[in-house]
PDB file of C-alpha atoms in Angstrom:
ATOM      1  CA  MET B  19      31.956  39.524  69.136  1.00 46.00           C
ATOM      2  CA  SER B  20      32.876  41.882  72.457  1.00 46.00           C
ATOM      3  CA  HIS B  21      33.084  41.189  75.883  1.00 48.00           C
ATOM      4  CA  GLU B  22      32.118  44.270  78.379  1.00 49.00           C
ATOM      5  CA  PRO B  23      32.466  43.147  82.240  1.00 48.00           C
ATOM      6  CA  THR B  24      29.928  44.456  84.517  1.00 47.00           C
ATOM      7  CA  SER B  25      30.930  44.927  88.423  1.00 47.00           C
ATOM      8  CA  THR B  26      27.791  46.438  89.357  1.00 51.00           C
ATOM      9  CA  SER B  27      25.764  42.944  89.047  1.00 51.00           C
ATOM     10  CA  PRO B  28      24.917  40.798  92.317  1.00 54.00           C
ATOM     11  CA  PRO B  29      26.657  37.121  92.091  1.00 56.00           C
ATOM     12  CA  MET B  30      24.189  34.363  90.872  1.00 55.00           C
ATOM     13  CA  PRO B  31      23.504  32.090  93.691  1.00 54.00           C
ATOM     14  CA  ARG B  32      24.356  28.386  93.686  1.00 59.00           C
ATOM     15  CA  GLY B  33      22.063  25.868  92.243  1.00 55.00           C
ATOM     16  CA  ALA B  34      19.912  29.201  90.342  1.00 52.00           C
ATOM     17  CA  SER B  35      19.142  28.239  86.876  1.00 54.00           C
ATOM     18  CA  LEU B  36      20.671  30.261  83.963  1.00 53.00           C
ATOM     19  CA  PRO B  37      18.880  32.715  82.023  1.00 54.00           C
ATOM     20  CA  ARG B  38      17.245  31.569  78.793  1.00 58.00           C
ATOM     21  CA  LEU B  39      18.591  33.674  75.815  1.00 51.00           C
ATOM     22  CA  PRO B  40      15.837  35.500  73.658  1.00 53.00           C
ATOM     23  CA  THR B  41      14.620  33.329  70.510  1.00 52.00           C
ATOM     24  CA  ALA B  42      16.301  35.330  68.035  1.00 47.00           C
ATOM     25  CA  ILE B  43      19.661  35.149  69.784  1.00 49.00           C
ATOM     26  CA  ARG B  44      19.466  31.204  70.209  1.00 51.00           C
ATOM     27  CA  ALA B  45      18.319  30.625  66.591  1.00 46.00           C
ATOM     28  CA  THR B  46      21.564  32.562  65.330  1.00 50.00           C
ATOM     29  CA  VAL B  47      23.838  30.388  67.861  1.00 52.00           C
ATOM     30  CA  THR B  48      26.453  28.178  65.873  1.00 55.00           C
ATOM     31  CA  PRO B  49      28.107  25.329  67.865  1.00 57.00           C
ATOM     32  CA  ARG B  50      31.154  27.617  68.179  1.00 59.00           C
ATOM     33  CA  THR B  51      29.628  30.325  69.824  1.00 58.00           C
ATOM     34  CA  GLY B  52      27.643  27.821  71.806  1.00 58.00           C
ATOM     35  CA  LEU B  53      31.119  26.693  73.416  1.00 62.00           C
ATOM     36  CA  ALA B  54      31.938  30.042  74.043  1.00 59.00           C
ATOM     37  CA  LEU B  55      28.782  30.753  76.051  1.00 60.00           C
ATOM     38  CA  ALA B  56      29.425  27.694  77.760  1.00 60.00           C
ATOM     39  CA  LEU B  57      33.039  28.145  78.873  1.00 61.00           C
ATOM     40  CA  GLY B  58      31.831  31.613  80.249  1.00 60.00           C
ATOM     41  CA  LEU B  59      28.855  30.297  82.377  1.00 59.00           C
ATOM     42  CA  VAL B  60      31.117  27.245  83.469  1.00 54.00           C
ATOM     43  CA  ALA B  61      33.743  29.978  85.081  1.00 54.00           C
ATOM     44  CA  GLY B  62      30.862  32.079  86.469  1.00 55.00           C
ATOM     45  CA  LEU B  63      29.984  28.783  88.823  1.00 53.00           C
ATOM     46  CA  ALA B  64      33.054  27.404  89.384  1.00 51.00           C
ATOM     47  CA  ALA B  65      34.290  30.899  91.437  1.00 51.00           C
ATOM     48  CA  PRO B  66      34.784  30.140  95.003  1.00 51.00           C
ATOM     49  CA  ALA B  67      32.496  31.405  97.651  1.00 50.00           C
ATOM     50  CA  GLY B  68      33.350  35.387  98.879  1.00 49.00           C
ATOM     51  CA  ILE B  69      34.899  36.606  95.267  1.00 48.00           C
ATOM     52  CA  ARG B  70      32.735  38.510  93.664  1.00 52.00           C
ATOM     53  CA  ALA B  71      31.992  36.607  90.567  1.00 48.00           C
ATOM     54  CA  VAL B  72      32.151  38.495  86.976  1.00 50.00           C
ATOM     55  CA  GLN B  73      29.724  38.234  84.608  1.00 55.00           C
ATOM     56  CA  ALA B  74      30.037  38.348  80.947  1.00 52.00           C
ATOM     57  CA  GLN B  75      27.229  39.877  78.662  1.00 57.00           C
ATOM     58  CA  VAL B  76      27.415  37.987  74.893  1.00 56.00           C
ATOM     59  CA  ILE B  77      26.270  40.203  72.114  1.00 59.00           C
ATOM     60  CA  THR B  78      25.634  38.642  68.897  1.00 59.00           C
ATOM     61  CA  HIS B  79      26.256  40.413  65.725  1.00 61.00           C
ATOM     62  CA  PRO B  80      24.422  39.187  62.193  1.00 63.00           C
ATOM     63  CA  ASP B  81      27.724  39.830  60.328  1.00 65.00           C
ATOM     64  CA  ALA B  82      29.847  37.554  62.703  1.00 59.00           C
ATOM     65  CA  LEU B  83      27.498  34.701  62.110  1.00 58.00           C
ATOM     66  CA  ASN B  84      27.397  34.687  58.651  1.00 63.00           C
ATOM     67  CA  THR B  85      31.073  34.639  58.206  1.00 61.00           C
ATOM     68  CA  LEU B  86      30.767  31.317  60.303  1.00 60.00           C
ATOM     69  CA  GLY B  87      28.957  29.659  57.547  1.00 58.00           C
ATOM     70  CA  ALA B  88      25.736  27.541  57.629  1.00 59.00           C
ATOM     71  CA  PRO B  89      25.360  24.727  59.994  1.00 61.00           C
ATOM     72  CA  PRO B  90      26.271  21.325  58.583  1.00 63.00           C
ATOM     73  CA  PRO B  91      22.931  19.364  57.104  1.00 64.00           C
ATOM     74  CA  ALA B  92      21.538  17.089  59.621  1.00 65.00           C
ATOM     75  CA  ARG B  93      21.608  13.216  58.224  1.00 71.00           C
ATOM     76  CA  PRO B  94      18.319  11.683  57.941  1.00 64.00           C
ATOM     77  CA  ALA B  95      17.743   9.122  60.295  1.00 65.00           C
ATOM     78  CA  GLU B  96      18.004   5.416  59.400  1.00 66.00           C
ATOM     79  CA  LYS B  97      15.178   3.405  59.493  1.00 64.00           C
ATOM     80  CA  PRO B  98      15.596  -0.151  60.353  1.00 62.00           C
ATOM     81  CA  ALA B  99      15.026  -2.775  57.857  1.00 60.00           C
ATOM     82  CA  ALA B 100      11.344  -4.132  58.318  1.00 58.00           C
ATOM     83  CA  ARG B 101      11.598  -7.683  59.686  1.00 62.00           C
ATOM     84  CA  PRO B 102       8.604 -10.091  58.449  1.00 54.00           C
ATOM     85  CA  VAL B 103       6.178 -10.861  60.708  1.00 51.00           C
ATOM     86  CA  VAL B 104       5.179 -14.299  60.745  1.00 50.00           C
ATOM     87  CA  GLY B 105       1.691 -15.189  59.493  1.00 49.00           C
ATOM     88  CA  SER B 106       1.483 -11.643  57.509  1.00 48.00           C
ATOM     89  CA  ASN B 107       0.358 -11.274  53.810  1.00 51.00           C
ATOM     90  CA  GLU B 108       3.867 -10.512  52.839  1.00 49.00           C
ATOM     91  CA  MET B 109       5.677 -13.551  54.293  1.00 50.00           C
ATOM     92  CA  GLY B 110       4.318 -16.546  55.266  1.00 51.00           C
ATOM     93  CA  PRO B 111       5.008 -18.959  58.188  1.00 52.00           C
ATOM     94  CA  HIS B 112       7.606 -21.052  56.246  1.00 52.00           C
ATOM     95  CA  ALA B 113       9.021 -18.018  54.357  1.00 51.00           C
ATOM     96  CA  ALA B 114      13.187 -18.996  53.923  1.00 54.00           C
ATOM     97  CA  ALA B 115      15.467 -16.771  55.770  1.00 56.00           C
ATOM     98  CA  PRO B 116      17.540 -14.904  54.474  1.00 57.00           C
ATOM     99  CA  ALA B 117      20.665 -16.494  52.961  1.00 60.00           C
ATOM    100  CA  PRO B 118      23.719 -15.117  55.009  1.00 57.00           C
ATOM    101  CA  ALA B 119      26.496 -13.076  53.197  1.00 58.00           C
ATOM    102  CA  ALA B 120      29.333 -15.218  51.994  1.00 55.00           C
ATOM    103  CA  ASN B 121      32.129 -14.639  54.021  1.00 59.00           C
ATOM    104  CA  PRO B 122      35.689 -14.265  51.830  1.00 54.00           C
ATOM    105  CA  SER B 123      37.726 -15.996  54.404  1.00 56.00           C
ATOM    106  CA  THR B 124      36.210 -19.076  53.566  1.00 62.00           C
ATOM    107  CA  THR B 125      35.643 -18.879  49.792  1.00 65.00           C
ATOM    108  CA  VAL B 126      36.826 -21.988  48.059  1.00 61.00           C
ATOM    109  CA  PRO B 127      39.683 -21.321  45.019  1.00 68.00           C
ATOM    110  CA  ALA B 128      38.791 -22.027  41.935  1.00 65.00           C
ATOM    111  CA  ALA B 129      41.677 -24.903  41.499  1.00 68.00           C
ATOM    112  CA  ALA B 130      39.955 -27.041  44.189  1.00 74.00           C
ATOM    113  CA  ILE B 131      36.679 -27.284  42.511  1.00 78.00           C
ATOM    114  CA  PRO B 132      36.595 -30.330  40.396  1.00 77.00           C
ATOM    115  CA  GLN B 133      35.936 -29.998  36.760  1.00 79.00           C
ATOM    116  CA  VAL B 134      32.775 -31.437  35.211  1.00 79.00           C
ATOM    117  CA  ALA B 135      33.208 -33.349  31.754  1.00 77.00           C
ATOM    118  CA  THR B 136      31.295 -31.662  28.894  1.00 83.00           C
ATOM    119  CA  THR B 137      30.362 -35.038  27.364  1.00 86.00           C
ATOM    120  CA  PRO B 138      29.777 -38.576  29.016  1.00 85.00           C
ATOM    121  CA  PRO B 139      31.845 -41.103  29.239  1.00 84.00           C
ATOM    122  CA  ALA B 140      32.178 -43.762  26.476  1.00 86.00           C
ATOM    123  CA  ASN B 141      30.500 -47.084  27.444  1.00 88.00           C
ATOM    124  CA  PRO B 142      32.574 -49.779  28.485  1.00 88.00           C
ATOM    125  CA  VAL B 143      33.464 -52.501  25.966  1.00 88.00           C
ATOM    126  CA  LEU B 144      32.787 -55.678  27.542  1.00 88.00           C
ATOM    127  CA  ARG B 145      35.183 -58.228  25.757  1.00 87.00           C
ATOM    128  CA  PRO B 146      34.212 -62.374  26.242  1.00 86.00           C
ATOM    129  CA  PRO B 147      37.410 -64.382  27.951  1.00 86.00           C
ATOM    130  CA  GLU B 148      39.421 -65.756  26.017  1.00 85.00           C
ATOM    131  CA  VAL B 149      39.647 -69.541  26.013  1.00 84.00           C
ATOM    132  CA  HIS B 150      42.459 -71.413  24.456  1.00 83.00           C
ATOM    133  CA  VAL B 151      40.976 -74.598  22.991  1.00 81.00           C
ATOM    134  CA  PRO B 152      43.505 -76.999  21.569  1.00 79.00           C
ATOM    135  CA  LEU B 153      42.936 -77.493  17.784  1.00 79.00           C
ATOM    136  CA  HIS B 154      42.849 -81.067  16.753  1.00 78.00           C
ATOM    137  CA  PRO B 155      42.806 -81.382  12.821  1.00 78.00           C
ATOM    138  CA  PRO B 156      41.153 -83.831  11.378  1.00 81.00           C
ATOM    139  CA  PRO B 157      42.735 -86.893   9.814  1.00 86.00           C
ATOM    140  CA  PRO B 158      43.621 -86.710   6.285  1.00 86.00           C
ATOM    141  CA  PRO B 159      41.524 -89.379   4.353  1.00 91.00           C
ATOM    142  CA  PRO B 160      42.988 -92.637   3.519  1.00 91.00           C
ATOM    143  CA  GLU B 161      45.014 -92.327  -0.006  1.00 91.00           C
ATOM    144  CA  VAL B 162      43.539 -93.783  -2.832  1.00 92.00           C
ATOM    145  CA  LYS B 163      45.984 -96.180  -4.994  1.00 91.00           C
ATOM    146  CA  PRO B 164      46.132 -96.118  -8.538  1.00 92.00           C
ATOM    147  CA  ASP B 165      44.601 -99.161  -9.991  1.00 92.00           C
ATOM    148  CA  PRO B 166      46.112 -99.925 -13.392  1.00 92.00           C
ATOM    149  CA  ALA B 167      43.293-102.479 -14.356  1.00 91.00           C
ATOM    150  CA  ALA B 168      40.966 -99.364 -13.613  1.00 92.00           C
ATOM    151  CA  LYS B 169      38.464 -98.382 -16.633  1.00 91.00           C
ATOM    152  CA  GLY B 170      38.936 -94.477 -17.114  1.00 92.00           C
ATOM    153  CA  ARG B 171      40.202 -91.520 -18.439  1.00 93.00           C
ATOM    154  CA  ALA B 172      41.039 -88.007 -18.143  1.00 94.00           C
ATOM    155  CA  ALA B 173      40.230 -84.809 -20.339  1.00 93.00           C
ATOM    156  CA  ARG B 174      41.029 -81.116 -19.679  1.00 92.00           C
ATOM    157  CA  ILE B 175      38.162 -78.548 -19.493  1.00 92.00           C
ATOM    158  CA  PRO B 176      38.861 -75.073 -18.856  1.00 90.00           C
ATOM    159  CA  GLY B 177      39.827 -74.129 -15.339  1.00 90.00           C
ATOM    160  CA  GLY B 178      40.360 -77.983 -14.864  1.00 93.00           C
ATOM    161  CA  THR B 179      39.845 -81.524 -15.643  1.00 94.00           C
ATOM    162  CA  ARG B 180      36.941 -83.898 -16.124  1.00 95.00           C
ATOM    163  CA  LEU B 181      37.492 -87.553 -15.064  1.00 95.00           C
ATOM    164  CA  TYR B 182      35.566 -90.653 -16.406  1.00 95.00           C
ATOM    165  CA  PHE B 183      35.216 -93.739 -14.592  1.00 95.00           C
ATOM    166  CA  GLY B 184      34.115 -97.120 -15.320  1.00 92.00           C
ATOM    167  CA  ALA B 185      29.863 -98.072 -14.658  1.00 89.00           C
ATOM    168  CA  GLN B 186      29.256 -98.112 -11.093  1.00 88.00           C
ATOM    169  CA  SER B 187      33.221 -97.838  -9.820  1.00 91.00           C
ATOM    170  CA  ALA B 188      35.062 -95.027  -8.457  1.00 93.00           C
ATOM    171  CA  ASP B 189      38.503 -96.503  -9.044  1.00 94.00           C
ATOM    172  CA  MET B 190      41.042 -94.377 -10.723  1.00 95.00           C
ATOM    173  CA  ASN B 191      43.817 -95.537 -12.982  1.00 95.00           C
ATOM    174  CA  PRO B 192      47.368 -93.800 -12.816  1.00 95.00           C
ATOM    175  CA  ARG B 193      46.593 -91.428 -15.833  1.00 95.00           C
ATOM    176  CA  MET B 194      43.438 -90.259 -13.624  1.00 95.00           C
ATOM    177  CA  ILE B 195      45.252 -89.564 -10.418  1.00 95.00           C
ATOM    178  CA  ALA B 196      48.165 -87.860 -12.359  1.00 95.00           C
ATOM    179  CA  ALA B 197      45.655 -85.435 -13.922  1.00 95.00           C
ATOM    180  CA  LEU B 198      44.626 -84.431 -10.261  1.00 95.00           C
ATOM    181  CA  GLN B 199      47.990 -83.850  -9.284  1.00 95.00           C
ATOM    182  CA  THR B 200      48.670 -81.641 -11.617  1.00 94.00           C
ATOM    183  CA  LEU B 201      45.475 -79.486 -10.891  1.00 95.00           C
ATOM    184  CA  ALA B 202      47.077 -79.537  -7.374  1.00 94.00           C
ATOM    185  CA  GLY B 203      50.133 -77.846  -8.470  1.00 93.00           C
ATOM    186  CA  VAL B 204      47.980 -75.090  -9.966  1.00 93.00           C
ATOM    187  CA  MET B 205      45.997 -74.639  -6.525  1.00 93.00           C
ATOM    188  CA  GLN B 206      49.706 -73.825  -4.917  1.00 91.00           C
ATOM    189  CA  HIS B 207      49.843 -70.596  -6.826  1.00 91.00           C
ATOM    190  CA  LEU B 208      46.166 -69.705  -6.631  1.00 91.00           C
ATOM    191  CA  PRO B 209      46.279 -69.528  -2.733  1.00 89.00           C
ATOM    192  CA  ASP B 210      42.687 -67.207  -2.853  1.00 91.00           C
ATOM    193  CA  GLN B 211      41.020 -70.013  -4.851  1.00 93.00           C
ATOM    194  CA  HIS B 212      38.694 -72.961  -4.206  1.00 94.00           C
ATOM    195  CA  VAL B 213      38.198 -76.534  -6.238  1.00 96.00           C
ATOM    196  CA  MET B 214      34.948 -77.371  -6.965  1.00 95.00           C
ATOM    197  CA  ILE B 215      33.796 -80.886  -7.437  1.00 96.00           C
ATOM    198  CA  ALA B 216      31.027 -81.865  -9.069  1.00 94.00           C
ATOM    199  CA  ALA B 217      30.328 -85.498  -9.347  1.00 95.00           C
ATOM    200  CA  TYR B 218      27.833 -87.651 -11.425  1.00 94.00           C
ATOM    201  CA  GLY B 219      26.099 -91.367 -11.083  1.00 92.00           C
ATOM    202  CA  GLU B 220      24.459 -93.509 -12.735  1.00 89.00           C
ATOM    203  CA  GLY B 221      21.294 -95.273 -12.640  1.00 81.00           C
ATOM    204  CA  ASN B 222      17.648 -95.969 -13.238  1.00 76.00           C
ATOM    205  CA  GLY B 223      14.697 -92.876 -12.734  1.00 69.00           C
ATOM    206  CA  ASP B 224      12.884 -94.672 -10.013  1.00 77.00           C
ATOM    207  CA  ASP B 225      15.915 -94.813  -7.579  1.00 81.00           C
ATOM    208  CA  ALA B 226      17.529 -91.124  -6.631  1.00 79.00           C
ATOM    209  CA  SER B 227      19.835 -92.359  -3.861  1.00 88.00           C
ATOM    210  CA  THR B 228      21.862 -95.075  -5.873  1.00 90.00           C
ATOM    211  CA  PRO B 229      23.462 -92.357  -8.532  1.00 92.00           C
ATOM    212  CA  ARG B 230      24.146 -89.824  -5.201  1.00 93.00           C
ATOM    213  CA  ARG B 231      25.845 -92.743  -3.699  1.00 93.00           C
ATOM    214  CA  ILE B 232      27.972 -93.418  -6.446  1.00 94.00           C
ATOM    215  CA  ALA B 233      28.638 -89.810  -7.207  1.00 95.00           C
ATOM    216  CA  LEU B 234      29.658 -89.153  -3.483  1.00 95.00           C
ATOM    217  CA  SER B 235      32.258 -92.025  -3.835  1.00 95.00           C
ATOM    218  CA  ARG B 236      33.849 -90.696  -6.687  1.00 96.00           C
ATOM    219  CA  GLY B 237      33.853 -86.952  -5.510  1.00 96.00           C
ATOM    220  CA  LEU B 238      35.590 -88.101  -2.048  1.00 96.00           C
ATOM    221  CA  ALA B 239      38.138 -90.125  -4.381  1.00 96.00           C
ATOM    222  CA  ALA B 240      39.412 -87.023  -5.958  1.00 96.00           C
ATOM    223  CA  ARG B 241      39.121 -84.767  -2.889  1.00 96.00           C
ATOM    224  CA  SER B 242      41.682 -87.584  -1.196  1.00 96.00           C
ATOM    225  CA  VAL B 243      43.967 -87.322  -3.932  1.00 96.00           C
ATOM    226  CA  LEU B 244      44.048 -83.719  -3.839  1.00 96.00           C
ATOM    227  CA  ILE B 245      44.431 -83.546  -0.323  1.00 95.00           C
ATOM    228  CA  HIS B 246      47.423 -85.723  -0.600  1.00 94.00           C
ATOM    229  CA  ALA B 247      48.800 -83.481  -3.393  1.00 94.00           C
ATOM    230  CA  GLY B 248      48.838 -80.538  -0.963  1.00 92.00           C
ATOM    231  CA  VAL B 249      45.571 -78.836  -1.171  1.00 93.00           C
ATOM    232  CA  ALA B 250      43.813 -77.655   2.175  1.00 92.00           C
ATOM    233  CA  SER B 251      40.601 -79.698   2.777  1.00 92.00           C
ATOM    234  CA  THR B 252      39.026 -76.471   3.922  1.00 91.00           C
ATOM    235  CA  ARG B 253      39.800 -75.367  -0.107  1.00 94.00           C
ATOM    236  CA  ILE B 254      37.875 -78.313  -1.487  1.00 95.00           C
ATOM    237  CA  TYR B 255      33.962 -78.434  -2.004  1.00 95.00           C
ATOM    238  CA  VAL B 256      32.031 -81.667  -3.102  1.00 96.00           C
ATOM    239  CA  ARG B 257      28.720 -81.483  -4.668  1.00 94.00           C
ATOM    240  CA  ALA B 258      26.951 -85.281  -4.956  1.00 94.00           C
ATOM    241  CA  ILE B 259      24.643 -84.505  -7.663  1.00 92.00           C
ATOM    242  CA  GLY B 260      23.393 -87.777  -8.865  1.00 90.00           C
ATOM    243  CA  GLN B 261      21.838 -88.165 -12.684  1.00 89.00           C
ATOM    244  CA  PRO B 262      23.393 -85.283 -14.940  1.00 87.00           C
ATOM    245  CA  PRO B 263      20.981 -82.690 -16.614  1.00 83.00           C
ATOM    246  CA  GLU B 264      19.947 -83.916 -20.019  1.00 80.00           C
ATOM    247  CA  ASN B 265      21.016 -80.531 -21.524  1.00 77.00           C
ATOM    248  CA  GLN B 266      24.632 -80.276 -20.361  1.00 76.00           C
ATOM    249  CA  ILE B 267      26.918 -81.598 -23.458  1.00 76.00           C
ATOM    250  CA  GLY B 268      29.797 -83.779 -22.772  1.00 77.00           C
ATOM    251  CA  ILE B 269      28.726 -84.876 -19.378  1.00 86.00           C
ATOM    252  CA  THR B 270      27.627 -88.425 -19.066  1.00 88.00           C
ATOM    253  CA  PRO B 271      26.598 -90.413 -15.867  1.00 90.00           C
ATOM    254  CA  ASP B 272      30.224 -91.746 -15.025  1.00 91.00           C
ATOM    255  CA  CYS B 273      31.965 -88.849 -14.993  1.00 94.00           C
ATOM    256  CA  ILE B 274      33.099 -85.685 -12.320  1.00 95.00           C
ATOM    257  CA  ASP B 275      34.223 -82.189 -13.064  1.00 94.00           C
ATOM    258  CA  VAL B 276      37.214 -80.773 -11.017  1.00 95.00           C
ATOM    259  CA  THR B 277      37.460 -77.156 -11.650  1.00 94.00           C
ATOM    260  CA  ARG B 278      38.837 -73.929  -9.981  1.00 92.00           C
ATOM    261  CA  SER B 279      36.188 -71.450  -8.457  1.00 86.00           C
ATOM    262  CA  GLY B 280      34.836 -69.199 -10.682  1.00 72.00           C
ATOM    263  CA  VAL B 281      35.183 -70.946 -13.899  1.00 64.00           C
ATOM    264  CA  VAL B 282      32.380 -72.728 -15.653  1.00 56.00           C
ATOM    265  CA  ALA B 283      32.784 -76.053 -17.084  1.00 50.00           C
ATOM    266  CA  SER B 284      32.401 -76.679 -20.608  1.00 49.00           C
ATOM    267  CA  SER B 285      33.055 -79.585 -23.295  1.00 48.00           C
ATOM    268  CA  PRO B 286      36.301 -81.382 -22.957  1.00 49.00           C
ATOM    269  CA  SER B 287      39.202 -79.440 -25.157  1.00 48.00           C
ATOM    270  CA  PRO B 288      40.579 -81.807 -27.542  1.00 44.00           C
ATOM    271  CA  SER B 289      43.653 -83.334 -25.892  1.00 43.00           C
TER     272      SER B 289
END
């Protein structure tokens, strides 16, 4: 660019508009050349009265404009976000408002979030209340006294003994009681076994209760001897059968079989 001052131009009156540049020059003016033009015009307007203003003529060369580079591209104007219209087809009158952006300052730390169990808790076990009831063991049965005049005898059978009584009687002599006490001593070494008493009684075919009553009295007498010999009452089972079956060998209506559990009585072994 070159500045050529002219002293023959008349001063520009105050308030007069500046001359417009030709269209060819305005198209090539960049921000840098425009700043130079503005400074020159301001200097001419600010001259005091009586002093002749110096006017400058700006000549722009195309090569000088090419060295300045192309102006930066204009940024496209951002369109404002479309706001939903109430009652329109896009958003209904009950459309949900946009969720507010999460505030980083109010974020809850991971340690403060309670952990949720992956499996449900186990069902509670409800136990009944413990009630302490005093135990009163039953009194032992009366002791059976041996009768030396009683008729009867004892015979050994597999797993126990067989006792023979007199007719219509439940009395026992010392030999019969001694056989039961010997069996009680064996049961002391077999705590996992029981004593089975199968009692029989005589009677006629028309009366079924009398043979069972006699059989029950004989079985309870043998049970009493075993309890007083040290066998627990919970380990003794008495069966009042009454009349014996006809096919049983060696069994008469006046006998009882006292055996350990799991042993089947048979004919008495020779003594």
